[in-house]
Amino acid sequence: MTSTLTLDRVTYRYDGTKKNVLRGISAAFEPGKVYTIVGKSGSGKSTLLSLIAGLDVVDGGQILFDGDDMRTLDRDAYRARGIGVIFQGFNLLTTATAVQNIVLSMNISGSRVKHKKQHAYDLLAGVGIDRETAGRPVLKLSGGEQQRVGIARALSHDPRIIIADEPTGNLDQATEDEILRIFTGLAHEEGRCVIIVTHSRRVTAVADEVLGITAGRLGVVKKDQGPPRKAAVSGGPS
Amino acid sequence: MYILNNALANVWRHKGRNALLGAIILVVIAASVVALMISSTATSIIDDYKERFSAEVTFVPDMEKVREEAMAESEDGMVRMVMPTIDADQYLAFGESEHLADADFTASTGVVPEDLTPVAADLGGGSGMMTMGGGGPGESMFESEPMSFTASLQGNKLAEFDDGSRALAEGEMPDADGEALVSTELAELNDLSVGDTLHLAGELRNIDEGALESIEYDVTVVGTYDDLTDEYGTSPQQNAFTNRRNEILTTYDTVLSNYVAGMQGMQVAATFYLEDPDLLDAFTEEVRAEGLPDVFDVTTDSATYNAIVGPVEGLKSVSVTFMIVVLVFGGVIIALLSSIAIRERKYEIGVLRAMGMKKSAVGLGLWSEILAVTAACMLLGLAVGSLVAQPVTDVLLAGQIQAAEEAAAAAEAQGTGGGMGMQMGPMGGANQADPDAEPLADLAVALTPGTVGQIAAVSLGLATLAGLTSLGRITRYEPIKILSERN
């Protein structure tokens, strides 16, 4: 199957540091699959996610989206339409209501949905946010509710790739199961590519492929094996 | 469109911050409204008065200089003071100046109407020449005495029809060359009626060379006029020639048709209107170069203008200075507040950028937001400014008038003591303001469309300043950095 997203010997180093956080990472993400990336804190998971999300650019190697180097793409448009990102810290507009966050995301992406507000309510209902809660400013929602709003927002513009950083960290088990059902449905039924950074075994359990990241290197871990004990290195040191 | 909608929603979402910014903008706009209303009203009044007093240029003979010249040139003890004239050719040349907005020409000459009895015939005629000192007529270089005129032919001298002191009684105003108006008194005395032709004789002389030139006019009476002017006006001599009821009014070109260069006896005058009163010096320099004799002063009635409009000019100056100060300080405060506001909203900007909103769209949104706040402040500012403008104007103008009066009193006291500070005018007297000239004590300020436009421009400028400050900040922000800082 053709890869939607390809990492080709990706390296990255933070400004002012000498050590690479990511060291020659290569991977291919295909549509219709759920991927989870696991690893210890500081291993470079979130950095990798930022690069995939188009929030930052690689120092070496390349990230290809549908075969195009991310560095040559309009990254604003890529973020607006190509992917849906669920941030660990939610990153919602706190003074706006939940539904306003969703509608704004649809507007930025140039979504052609006719009844955007109703669509936003439907998306929120899909993650367990009722209409009354949807009309409240995000600042007045609980962490779990904000996380759900973040998920709904990521889905609002119908992206081909969904990436999530600990998307179920603030959810109860029942809602987590519901969200995971949505993710697997998006991948298996709608053919989207879902990439989740997680520590949760429940999440890795539903993944088609589990990738482990250790010391800036990415390896493939067999499905249903849980967090990697030993990652297979896919790239050399940079 | 969604950018605008989101911006409008943000006005309310960030109401505390926007209220603070709005309050500053409101103060700046309201102060600007007051200042601009005062300035615009003052400007229109100043322009009007400038047009009336300062733009109209006249060439006034300085009689002191005329007398001095006549005395210096006298060789036989007889001082002949001849009213200096400016050649028609010179007047026409002056009229070509690029500094002029308009020129109004008049001409006149003494005549003797054939077969007509002038008004006040018993007082005899006159020559228009004044003689002083010793010597007798027999010592003149002319073989004949100057012609004794009993009437005058006036070209384009119709200003008094505008102020109502003369009015058309019958017929029509002279329009074509050779057409003339006569006074009702002269018409009745000689049984003249519209359509009659008058034969007028006159003469031009060159005193220096003893040259003499006879001139004749045939004019057709096209109407009569009622005359409420003083019969002799300001003339020191009273005779048929100086009697204003004997003035035959015709066109400028009719009078000038007998003009002979270098000959005296035909007075040509012109009133020139400058494009700008400040061009007086440049115009004076130009006409002097064209040959305007030194005995003529080139003047405008600036003293009266200053007496009337001085306080208003002071008021305008105060209001403009005030506005500049308010705009500068207000602008700095708005820029600082905007900068702080954007720093506080860095996270929001990071989220929008992470969602794929372009920097330009984020900037446009912030600018729209501040523009919405500014628009509301502008409407409120226009209302508040309009309400307080008149009382503020009254207080400021009263202060200006008081200051002008104190300055005038001080100058008068100084002048009385030492005789200094007096500018000599064209008639040899002080170039002082008309004693009846009262300073403008009332200034009814009004909100004109022009002022509203200026306020809109000021508002747009303030909003753009705030928007640019925001944009300047935004360009430094990368979403990944903002969000990682936040998280």
XYZ file of C-alpha atoms in Angstrom:
725
model
C 0.000 0.000 0.000
C 1.251 3.551 -0.753
C 2.441 5.504 2.267
C 0.576 8.677 3.138
C 3.413 9.852 5.298
C 7.034 8.798 5.060
C 9.885 9.642 7.403
C 13.225 9.345 5.701
C 16.275 9.487 7.982
C 14.827 12.340 9.964
C 17.082 14.130 12.397
C 16.262 17.032 14.668
C 18.135 19.101 17.170
C 16.795 21.908 19.348
C 18.287 25.351 18.845
C 21.286 25.942 21.068
C 21.950 22.248 21.672
C 24.466 19.904 20.109
C 22.723 16.604 20.657
C 20.177 15.320 18.177
C 16.814 14.505 19.711
C 15.857 12.429 16.706
C 18.587 10.455 15.041
C 17.914 9.293 11.536
C 14.359 8.101 11.945
C 12.669 6.332 9.062
C 9.134 5.050 8.964
C 6.173 4.766 6.644
C 2.584 5.474 7.703
C -0.131 4.034 5.538
C -3.774 4.910 5.308
C -6.250 2.624 7.013
C -4.017 1.854 9.936
C -3.688 2.869 13.564
C -0.117 3.493 14.685
C 1.004 4.092 18.190
C 4.358 5.521 19.148
C 5.544 4.610 22.569
C 8.577 5.553 24.549
C 9.857 7.071 27.771
C 9.435 10.720 28.570
C 12.047 12.792 26.753
C 12.653 10.114 24.178
C 11.543 12.450 21.384
C 7.939 11.297 20.867
C 6.376 14.749 21.062
C 9.168 16.238 18.964
C 8.498 13.668 16.289
C 4.814 14.485 16.493
C 5.528 18.208 16.063
C 7.517 17.468 12.930
C 4.777 15.245 11.547
C 2.225 17.938 12.467
C 4.141 20.488 10.422
C 4.783 22.681 13.436
C 8.511 22.409 12.994
C 10.952 21.368 10.273
C 13.526 18.656 10.255
C 17.253 19.400 10.468
C 18.154 16.424 8.324
C 16.412 13.849 6.207
C 12.889 14.529 5.048
C 9.239 13.979 5.797
C 7.154 13.217 2.746
C 3.417 13.823 2.617
C 1.945 12.075 -0.400
C 5.458 12.039 -1.788
C 6.082 15.774 -1.327
C 8.818 17.002 0.955
C 7.224 18.826 3.866
C 9.778 21.610 3.536
C 8.390 22.506 0.132
C 4.761 22.375 1.225
C 2.627 25.215 2.530
C 2.786 24.015 6.113
C -0.113 26.263 7.167
C -2.346 24.618 4.592
C -1.013 21.198 5.590
C -1.917 21.837 9.211
C -5.274 23.275 8.264
C -6.361 20.531 5.873
C -3.885 17.657 5.712
C -3.825 16.530 9.302
C -5.805 16.698 12.494
C -3.775 17.156 15.644
C -4.888 16.319 19.167
C -2.494 17.985 21.546
C -1.628 16.686 24.959
C -2.210 20.148 26.387
C -5.455 20.492 24.353
C -4.416 23.834 22.840
C -7.932 25.135 22.542
C -9.039 28.761 22.451
C -9.997 29.037 26.083
C -12.201 32.124 25.828
C -14.223 30.630 22.975
C -16.858 27.964 23.462
C -16.292 24.349 22.503
C -18.489 24.653 19.447
C -16.759 27.910 18.408
C -13.416 26.112 18.522
C -14.707 23.458 16.185
C -16.358 25.894 13.776
C -13.230 28.059 13.675
C -11.120 25.033 12.818
C -13.528 24.190 10.001
C -13.364 27.757 8.749
C -9.575 27.833 8.792
C -9.467 24.590 6.816
C -11.893 26.034 4.272
C -14.387 23.260 4.993
C -17.347 23.271 2.649
C -19.748 21.769 5.161
C -22.934 23.817 4.880
C -24.165 23.768 8.456
C -20.895 24.062 10.266
C -22.359 24.714 13.671
C -24.623 21.672 13.518
C -21.730 19.594 12.242
C -19.675 20.833 15.171
C -22.425 19.818 17.604
C -22.544 16.378 15.957
C -18.792 15.949 16.271
C -18.906 16.992 19.896
C -21.786 14.642 20.583
C -19.663 11.903 19.035
C -17.033 12.420 21.746
C -19.582 12.717 24.505
C -20.028 16.479 24.736
C -23.677 17.504 24.959
C -25.101 20.680 23.464
C -25.151 22.598 26.723
C -21.519 21.821 27.454
C -20.631 22.625 23.867
C -21.919 26.157 24.365
C -19.714 26.849 27.372
C -16.315 28.566 27.150
C -13.547 25.999 27.087
C -12.047 27.542 30.204
C -15.066 26.310 32.147
C -14.749 22.717 30.960
C -12.946 19.954 32.826
C -9.688 18.510 31.526
C -11.494 15.465 30.184
C -14.064 17.605 28.405
C -11.351 19.743 26.899
C -9.609 16.643 25.656
C -12.784 15.540 23.918
C -13.220 18.946 22.371
C -9.634 18.643 21.116
C -10.471 15.322 19.502
C -13.612 16.713 17.906
C -11.634 19.645 16.585
C -9.032 17.323 15.057
C -11.796 15.535 13.213
C -13.639 18.700 12.209
C -11.982 19.222 8.851
C -12.015 15.590 7.840
C -8.218 15.108 7.705
C -6.481 12.141 6.098
C -3.979 11.866 8.925
C -4.854 12.187 12.568
C -2.078 12.501 15.082
C -2.680 12.524 18.779
C -0.453 13.097 21.759
C -1.831 11.123 24.708
C -5.413 11.664 23.549
C -7.016 9.577 26.267
C -4.858 10.637 29.157
C -7.627 12.665 30.761
C -10.515 10.387 29.962
C -12.297 7.755 31.967
C -12.178 4.191 30.758
C -15.587 4.226 29.133
C -14.850 7.397 27.177
C -11.381 6.114 26.315
C -12.974 3.020 24.811
C -15.377 5.237 22.902
C -12.559 7.421 21.577
C -10.511 4.390 20.593
C -13.501 3.034 18.735
C -13.670 6.342 16.861
C -9.954 6.168 16.013
C -10.076 2.596 14.812
C -13.235 3.376 12.872
C -11.523 6.339 11.217
C -8.644 4.110 10.196
C -10.307 0.844 9.348
C -13.631 2.060 7.996
C -12.729 5.442 6.507
C -9.159 4.644 5.464
C -7.432 7.364 7.424
C -4.028 7.138 8.982
C -4.106 7.504 12.776
C -0.863 8.063 14.680
C -1.075 8.119 18.455
C 1.665 8.859 20.946
C 0.711 7.110 24.142
C 1.740 5.395 27.300
C -1.548 3.541 27.502
C -1.576 -0.183 26.962
C -5.255 0.037 26.099
C -4.368 2.309 23.218
C -1.491 0.205 21.966
C -3.813 -2.738 22.129
C -5.937 -1.385 19.308
C -2.982 -0.304 17.159
C -2.199 -2.062 13.926
C 1.418 -1.193 14.414
C 3.341 -0.095 17.447
C 6.516 1.934 17.066
C 8.909 2.424 19.887
C 11.225 5.381 20.228
C 14.315 5.170 22.328
C 17.074 7.738 22.517
C 15.930 9.363 19.340
C 15.704 6.173 17.358
C 12.566 4.511 16.159
C 11.879 0.810 16.095
C 8.943 -1.398 15.234
C 7.380 -3.343 18.056
C 5.103 -6.219 17.332
C 1.469 -5.642 17.897
C -0.009 -6.678 21.243
C 3.466 -6.725 22.788
C 2.903 -3.539 24.772
C 5.613 -0.879 25.276
C 8.876 -1.925 23.699
C 11.574 -3.526 25.789
C 13.973 -3.434 22.881
C 13.353 -1.355 19.800
C 14.555 -2.362 16.399
C 16.653 0.490 15.133
C 15.602 1.806 11.755
C 18.096 4.611 11.330
C 21.732 5.108 12.050
C 23.206 7.716 14.362
C 23.365 11.196 13.024
C -15.497 36.520 6.485
C -14.873 34.130 9.350
C -11.848 36.235 10.291
C -14.106 39.232 10.766
C -16.695 37.191 12.642
C -14.042 35.766 14.915
C -12.594 39.247 15.434
C -15.981 40.624 16.429
C -16.497 37.687 18.794
C -13.046 38.358 20.244
C -14.022 41.957 21.031
C -16.439 40.550 23.576
C -14.257 37.612 24.630
C -11.497 40.013 25.586
C -13.791 42.730 26.809
C -11.638 43.815 29.747
C -8.557 44.350 27.647
C -10.515 45.934 24.816
C -12.341 48.235 27.241
C -9.005 49.548 28.480
C -7.692 50.018 24.964
C -11.036 51.492 23.893
C -10.959 54.019 26.734
C -7.587 55.321 25.575
C -8.729 55.424 21.967
C -11.938 57.175 23.002
C -10.012 59.889 24.823
C -7.704 60.376 21.838
C -10.584 60.481 19.360
C -12.797 62.753 21.475
C -9.882 65.164 21.970
C -9.147 65.001 18.255
C -12.797 65.702 17.439
C -12.745 68.837 19.583
C -9.416 69.954 18.139
C -10.409 69.246 14.550
C -13.802 70.916 14.918
C -12.133 74.025 16.280
C -9.392 73.865 13.690
C -11.721 73.297 10.762
C -14.136 76.068 11.766
C -11.265 78.414 12.533
C -9.643 77.593 9.212
C -12.768 78.394 7.222
C -13.198 81.671 9.100
C -9.540 82.537 8.690
C -9.677 81.731 4.985
C -12.769 83.866 4.605
C -11.210 86.817 6.373
C -7.932 86.336 4.570
C -9.811 86.548 1.329
C -11.507 89.693 2.485
C -8.535 91.494 3.972
C -5.302 89.890 3.032
C -5.816 88.590 -0.459
C -6.960 91.900 -1.937
C -3.973 93.956 -3.007
C -4.156 97.639 -3.715
C -1.595 100.116 -5.034
C -1.991 103.154 -2.853
C -0.037 106.331 -3.604
C 1.919 107.559 -0.624
C 1.052 111.274 -0.732
C 3.982 112.111 1.470
C 6.316 110.761 -1.192
C 4.306 112.462 -3.961
C 4.687 115.824 -2.250
C 8.377 115.263 -1.611
C 8.949 114.351 -5.250
C 6.944 117.372 -6.484
C 8.918 119.695 -4.219
C 12.205 118.169 -5.317
C 11.343 118.529 -8.987
C 9.999 122.086 -8.717
C 12.270 124.584 -10.453
C 10.050 127.642 -10.437
C 8.849 127.582 -6.833
C 5.499 126.185 -7.853
C 4.849 122.733 -6.501
C 2.611 120.807 -8.818
C 1.311 117.722 -7.134
C -0.016 115.441 -9.760
C -1.738 112.311 -8.595
C 0.635 109.570 -9.733
C -0.779 107.085 -12.117
C 0.143 103.646 -13.229
C 0.155 103.010 -16.943
C -2.601 100.789 -18.162
C 0.072 98.691 -19.829
C 1.731 98.212 -16.478
C -1.538 97.274 -14.843
C -2.136 94.731 -17.545
C 1.383 93.400 -17.068
C 0.861 93.156 -13.307
C -2.333 91.242 -13.971
C -0.337 88.524 -15.681
C 1.370 87.582 -12.406
C 1.110 83.912 -11.510
C 0.594 84.903 -7.882
C -2.835 86.324 -8.671
C -6.141 84.557 -8.404
C -8.073 87.422 -10.027
C -7.775 91.058 -11.148
C -10.400 93.784 -11.307
C -9.599 96.764 -13.594
C -11.180 100.236 -13.625
C -10.335 103.364 -15.619
C -11.499 106.985 -15.574
C -10.810 110.249 -17.327
C -12.118 113.788 -17.179
C -14.444 114.856 -19.998
C -16.589 117.736 -21.147
C -19.964 116.516 -22.445
C -21.012 118.477 -25.512
C -24.351 120.299 -25.203
C -24.906 119.076 -21.662
C -25.323 121.044 -18.491
C -23.529 119.253 -15.690
C -24.884 118.972 -12.174
C -23.452 121.792 -10.009
C -22.488 123.728 -13.150
C -22.355 126.903 -11.093
C -19.257 125.585 -9.274
C -17.372 125.393 -12.549
C -15.184 122.596 -13.807
C -11.875 121.154 -12.689
C -8.698 119.797 -14.209
C -7.802 117.134 -11.709
C -4.476 118.852 -11.027
C -3.638 120.374 -7.692
C -1.235 123.278 -7.423
C 0.555 124.418 -4.300
C 2.933 127.185 -3.519
C 3.927 130.255 -5.495
C 4.090 130.974 -9.155
C 1.277 131.712 -11.563
C -0.474 129.954 -14.345
C 1.397 131.996 -16.847
C 4.584 130.189 -15.981
C 3.274 126.809 -17.171
C 5.109 125.194 -20.089
C 1.748 124.600 -21.770
C 0.503 127.208 -24.136
C -3.072 126.525 -23.057
C -4.544 126.060 -19.644
C -5.649 122.495 -18.722
C -9.107 121.668 -19.947
C -11.750 122.302 -17.338
C -13.654 119.055 -17.108
C -17.295 119.040 -16.101
C -17.821 115.309 -15.948
C -15.889 112.073 -15.758
C -16.088 108.918 -17.776
C -15.734 105.905 -15.493
C -14.853 102.511 -16.904
C -16.026 99.380 -15.054
C -16.618 101.356 -11.875
C -19.650 99.377 -10.854
C -18.770 98.177 -7.346
C -21.246 100.578 -5.769
C -24.058 98.762 -7.510
C -23.091 95.758 -5.412
C -23.180 97.547 -2.082
C -26.478 99.284 -2.892
C -25.278 102.882 -2.875
C -26.043 103.030 -6.561
C -28.922 101.300 -8.311
C -30.113 100.984 -11.832
C -33.136 103.276 -12.282
C -33.916 102.667 -15.919
C -32.531 100.671 -18.836
C -29.670 98.260 -18.429
C -26.085 98.101 -17.320
C -23.413 98.938 -19.925
C -22.115 95.777 -21.428
C -20.748 96.534 -24.861
C -18.149 99.145 -25.670
C -19.651 102.594 -26.164
C -22.575 101.985 -23.818
C -23.023 104.238 -20.809
C -25.110 104.927 -17.710
C -25.819 108.449 -16.500
C -27.168 109.568 -13.158
C -30.869 110.344 -12.947
C -29.967 113.920 -11.907
C -27.857 114.477 -15.015
C -30.530 112.822 -17.188
C -33.309 114.972 -15.781
C -31.250 118.141 -15.999
C -30.601 117.542 -19.692
C -33.726 115.619 -20.616
C -31.664 112.586 -21.502
C -33.265 109.251 -22.211
C -32.115 105.763 -23.116
C -30.777 105.702 -26.662
C -29.362 109.223 -26.666
C -25.787 109.639 -27.759
C -23.359 111.759 -25.811
C -20.313 113.359 -27.370
C -17.536 113.728 -24.831
C -14.284 115.620 -25.261
C -11.196 115.391 -23.131
C -7.471 115.745 -23.188
C -4.343 113.962 -22.100
C -1.178 115.771 -21.180
C 2.444 115.028 -20.543
C 3.516 117.651 -18.056
C 7.221 116.920 -18.383
C 7.276 117.204 -22.142
C 4.434 119.700 -22.560
C 2.631 117.304 -24.890
C -1.111 117.558 -25.336
C -3.508 115.081 -26.899
C -7.209 115.727 -27.469
C -9.503 112.776 -27.091
C -13.179 112.218 -27.917
C -15.797 109.645 -27.008
C -19.253 108.941 -28.387
C -21.286 106.882 -25.957
C -24.881 105.769 -26.078
C -27.018 106.054 -22.971
C -28.354 102.582 -22.150
C -29.700 103.433 -18.713
C -29.790 105.754 -15.735
C -28.837 105.165 -12.123
C -29.951 106.437 -8.763
C -27.052 107.619 -6.682
C -27.001 107.592 -2.883
C -23.289 108.293 -2.601
C -21.971 111.553 -1.223
C -21.866 114.068 -4.058
C -18.196 114.853 -3.621
C -16.989 111.796 -1.791
C -13.520 112.315 -0.402
C -12.517 114.923 -2.956
C -11.111 118.104 -1.416
C -12.385 120.135 -4.356
C -16.048 120.698 -5.064
C -16.928 121.403 -8.668
C -18.829 119.814 -11.506
C -15.885 117.554 -12.317
C -15.666 116.118 -8.805
C -19.432 115.872 -8.401
C -20.275 112.188 -8.532
C -23.639 112.817 -10.215
C -21.651 113.740 -13.302
C -19.975 110.358 -13.473
C -20.788 108.666 -16.760
C -20.359 104.937 -16.299
C -19.145 102.797 -19.140
C -16.944 99.820 -19.790
C -13.243 99.655 -19.020
C -12.355 99.130 -22.665
C -14.403 102.171 -23.729
C -12.366 104.477 -21.511
C -9.137 102.792 -22.485
C -9.856 103.166 -26.193
C -8.254 106.639 -26.064
C -5.340 105.628 -23.903
C -1.996 107.007 -25.033
C 1.118 105.625 -23.399
C 3.143 108.196 -21.501
C 0.281 110.694 -21.305
C -1.448 111.685 -18.088
C -5.091 112.367 -17.512
C -6.432 108.879 -17.647
C -6.449 106.942 -14.407
C -6.319 103.225 -14.598
C -6.683 101.252 -11.381
C -6.814 97.634 -10.568
C -7.504 95.506 -7.593
C -5.557 92.332 -7.590
C -6.455 89.239 -5.603
C -3.586 87.049 -4.536
C -3.733 83.278 -4.706
C -2.504 83.321 -1.131
C -2.007 86.328 1.156
C 1.475 85.054 1.943
C 2.445 85.828 -1.657
C 2.283 89.595 -1.069
C 6.047 90.038 -0.843
C 6.669 87.959 -3.961
C 3.996 89.904 -5.850
C 5.403 93.237 -4.661
C 8.843 92.236 -5.874
C 7.397 91.258 -9.220
C 5.468 94.507 -9.787
C 8.447 96.587 -8.719
C 10.472 94.767 -11.350
C 7.710 95.570 -13.845
C 8.193 99.256 -13.048
C 5.740 100.123 -10.284
C 6.925 103.533 -9.004
C 8.174 103.758 -5.455
C 5.471 106.304 -4.593
C 2.987 103.439 -4.613
C 2.677 101.133 -1.678
C 1.481 97.601 -2.307
C -0.805 96.839 0.584
C -3.348 94.535 2.091
C -5.447 95.280 5.108
C -3.505 92.945 7.352
C -3.873 95.067 10.474
C -7.650 94.842 10.490
C -7.433 91.200 9.583
C -5.137 90.542 12.521
C -7.316 92.511 14.891
C -10.382 90.477 13.951
C -8.948 87.052 13.316
C -5.888 87.053 15.585
C -7.621 85.326 18.531
C -9.147 82.727 16.213
C -5.732 82.012 14.746
C -4.392 81.637 18.278
C -7.238 79.282 19.093
C -6.547 77.212 16.009
C -2.894 77.019 16.888
C -3.704 75.890 20.427
C -6.161 73.263 19.198
C -3.770 71.839 16.615
C -0.916 71.700 19.130
C -3.218 70.033 21.617
C -4.281 67.471 19.031
C -0.706 66.672 18.047
C 0.245 66.139 21.691
C -2.798 63.929 22.263
C -2.129 61.934 19.107
C 1.543 61.407 19.913
C 0.981 60.405 23.527
C -2.178 58.474 22.678
C -0.397 56.695 19.858
C 2.482 55.677 22.118
C 0.094 54.405 24.815
C -1.982 52.493 22.257
C 1.127 50.927 20.749
C 2.330 49.867 24.206
C -1.068 48.503 25.204
C -1.353 46.612 21.920
C 2.076 45.146 22.406
C 1.207 44.012 25.921
C -2.157 42.682 24.771
C -0.531 40.606 22.042
C 2.007 39.221 24.462
C -0.849 38.169 26.706
C -2.589 36.564 23.750
C 0.469 34.738 22.533
C -1.049 31.377 23.410
C -4.175 32.145 21.389
C -2.001 33.113 18.439
C -0.040 29.892 18.845
C -3.239 27.835 18.790
C -4.538 29.615 15.705
C -1.233 29.126 13.933
C -1.151 25.451 14.964
C -4.604 25.088 13.458
C -3.171 26.284 10.169
C -4.204 29.946 10.222
C -1.691 32.010 8.299
C 0.210 34.831 9.972
C -1.479 37.326 7.675
C -4.908 35.997 8.627
C -4.062 36.162 12.324
C -2.829 39.735 11.829
C -5.910 40.652 9.842
C -8.071 39.234 12.602
C -6.300 41.250 15.274
C -6.463 44.370 13.119
C -10.170 43.816 12.492
C -10.663 43.434 16.214
C -8.938 46.696 17.044
C -10.698 48.322 14.098
C -14.069 47.270 15.520
C -13.121 48.710 18.912
C -11.868 51.883 17.241
C -15.017 52.225 15.123
C -17.178 52.042 18.247
C -14.892 54.544 19.961
C -15.062 56.807 16.920
C -18.855 56.969 17.037
C -18.781 57.583 20.769
C -15.909 60.018 20.389
C -17.760 61.989 17.719
C -20.765 62.269 20.019
C -18.736 63.230 23.087
C -16.467 65.537 21.124
C -19.411 67.311 19.497
C -20.992 67.878 22.891
C -17.935 69.362 24.550
C -16.456 71.166 21.541
C -18.510 74.354 21.878
C -17.936 74.941 25.613
C -14.235 74.186 25.182
C -14.090 76.579 22.221
C -15.801 79.348 24.174
C -13.377 79.040 27.066
C -10.305 78.883 24.829
C -11.452 81.756 22.602
C -12.208 83.937 25.616
C -8.660 83.268 26.792
C -7.250 84.169 23.385
C -9.263 87.402 23.200
C -8.151 88.388 26.677
C -4.536 87.674 25.755
C -4.891 89.728 22.548
C -6.446 92.639 24.440
C -3.699 92.583 27.023
C -1.087 92.501 24.289
C -2.782 95.394 22.487
C -2.995 97.412 25.719
C 0.679 96.761 26.404
C 1.609 97.796 22.861
C -0.490 100.921 23.141
C 1.136 101.862 26.415
C 4.531 101.315 24.865
C 3.563 103.310 21.752
C 2.294 106.237 23.793
C 5.483 106.364 25.765
C 8.051 106.155 23.013
C 6.205 106.420 19.716
C 7.615 103.069 18.693
C 5.987 100.108 17.067
C 3.971 102.101 14.561
C 4.142 101.005 10.986
C 3.843 103.824 8.490
C 1.090 103.253 6.022
C 0.426 104.389 2.488
C -1.106 107.677 3.422
C 1.731 108.511 5.710
C -0.205 107.537 8.801
C 0.105 104.472 10.945
C -0.956 101.206 9.358
C -3.374 100.442 12.111
C -6.427 98.312 12.280
C -9.816 99.745 11.576
C -10.873 101.158 14.970
C -14.270 99.547 14.479
C -12.713 96.149 13.999
C -13.712 93.927 16.899
C -12.090 90.538 17.406
C -14.316 87.577 16.688
C -15.847 86.787 20.060
C -17.975 83.851 18.953
C -16.922 80.805 17.086
C -19.759 78.410 16.365
C -17.958 75.146 15.833
C -19.658 72.519 13.747
C -19.012 68.931 12.859
C -18.548 68.953 9.111
C -18.278 65.948 6.802
C -14.658 66.939 6.306
C -14.006 66.744 10.038
C -15.737 63.367 10.229
C -13.477 62.220 7.399
C -10.417 63.464 9.255
C -11.540 61.692 12.421
C -12.078 58.520 10.416
C -8.533 58.880 9.106
C -7.197 59.450 12.630
C -9.136 56.407 13.848
C -7.893 54.277 10.999
C -4.385 55.481 11.770
C -4.709 54.520 15.434
C -6.157 51.108 14.573
C -3.431 50.533 12.019
C -0.777 51.573 14.517
C -2.155 49.060 16.990
C -2.512 46.467 14.215
C 1.054 46.993 13.014
C 2.328 46.678 16.565
C 0.445 43.388 16.802
C 1.737 42.219 13.435
C 5.263 43.094 14.450
C 4.900 40.782 17.424
C 3.146 38.004 15.548
C 5.883 37.703 12.959
C 8.252 36.747 15.778
C 6.046 33.954 17.052
C 6.308 30.351 15.916
C 3.447 28.153 17.085
C 5.673 25.308 18.257
C 7.587 27.649 20.560
C 4.464 29.297 21.942
C 2.762 25.988 22.606
C 5.803 24.303 24.082
C 6.319 27.301 26.398
C 2.687 27.083 27.422
C 2.655 23.335 27.868
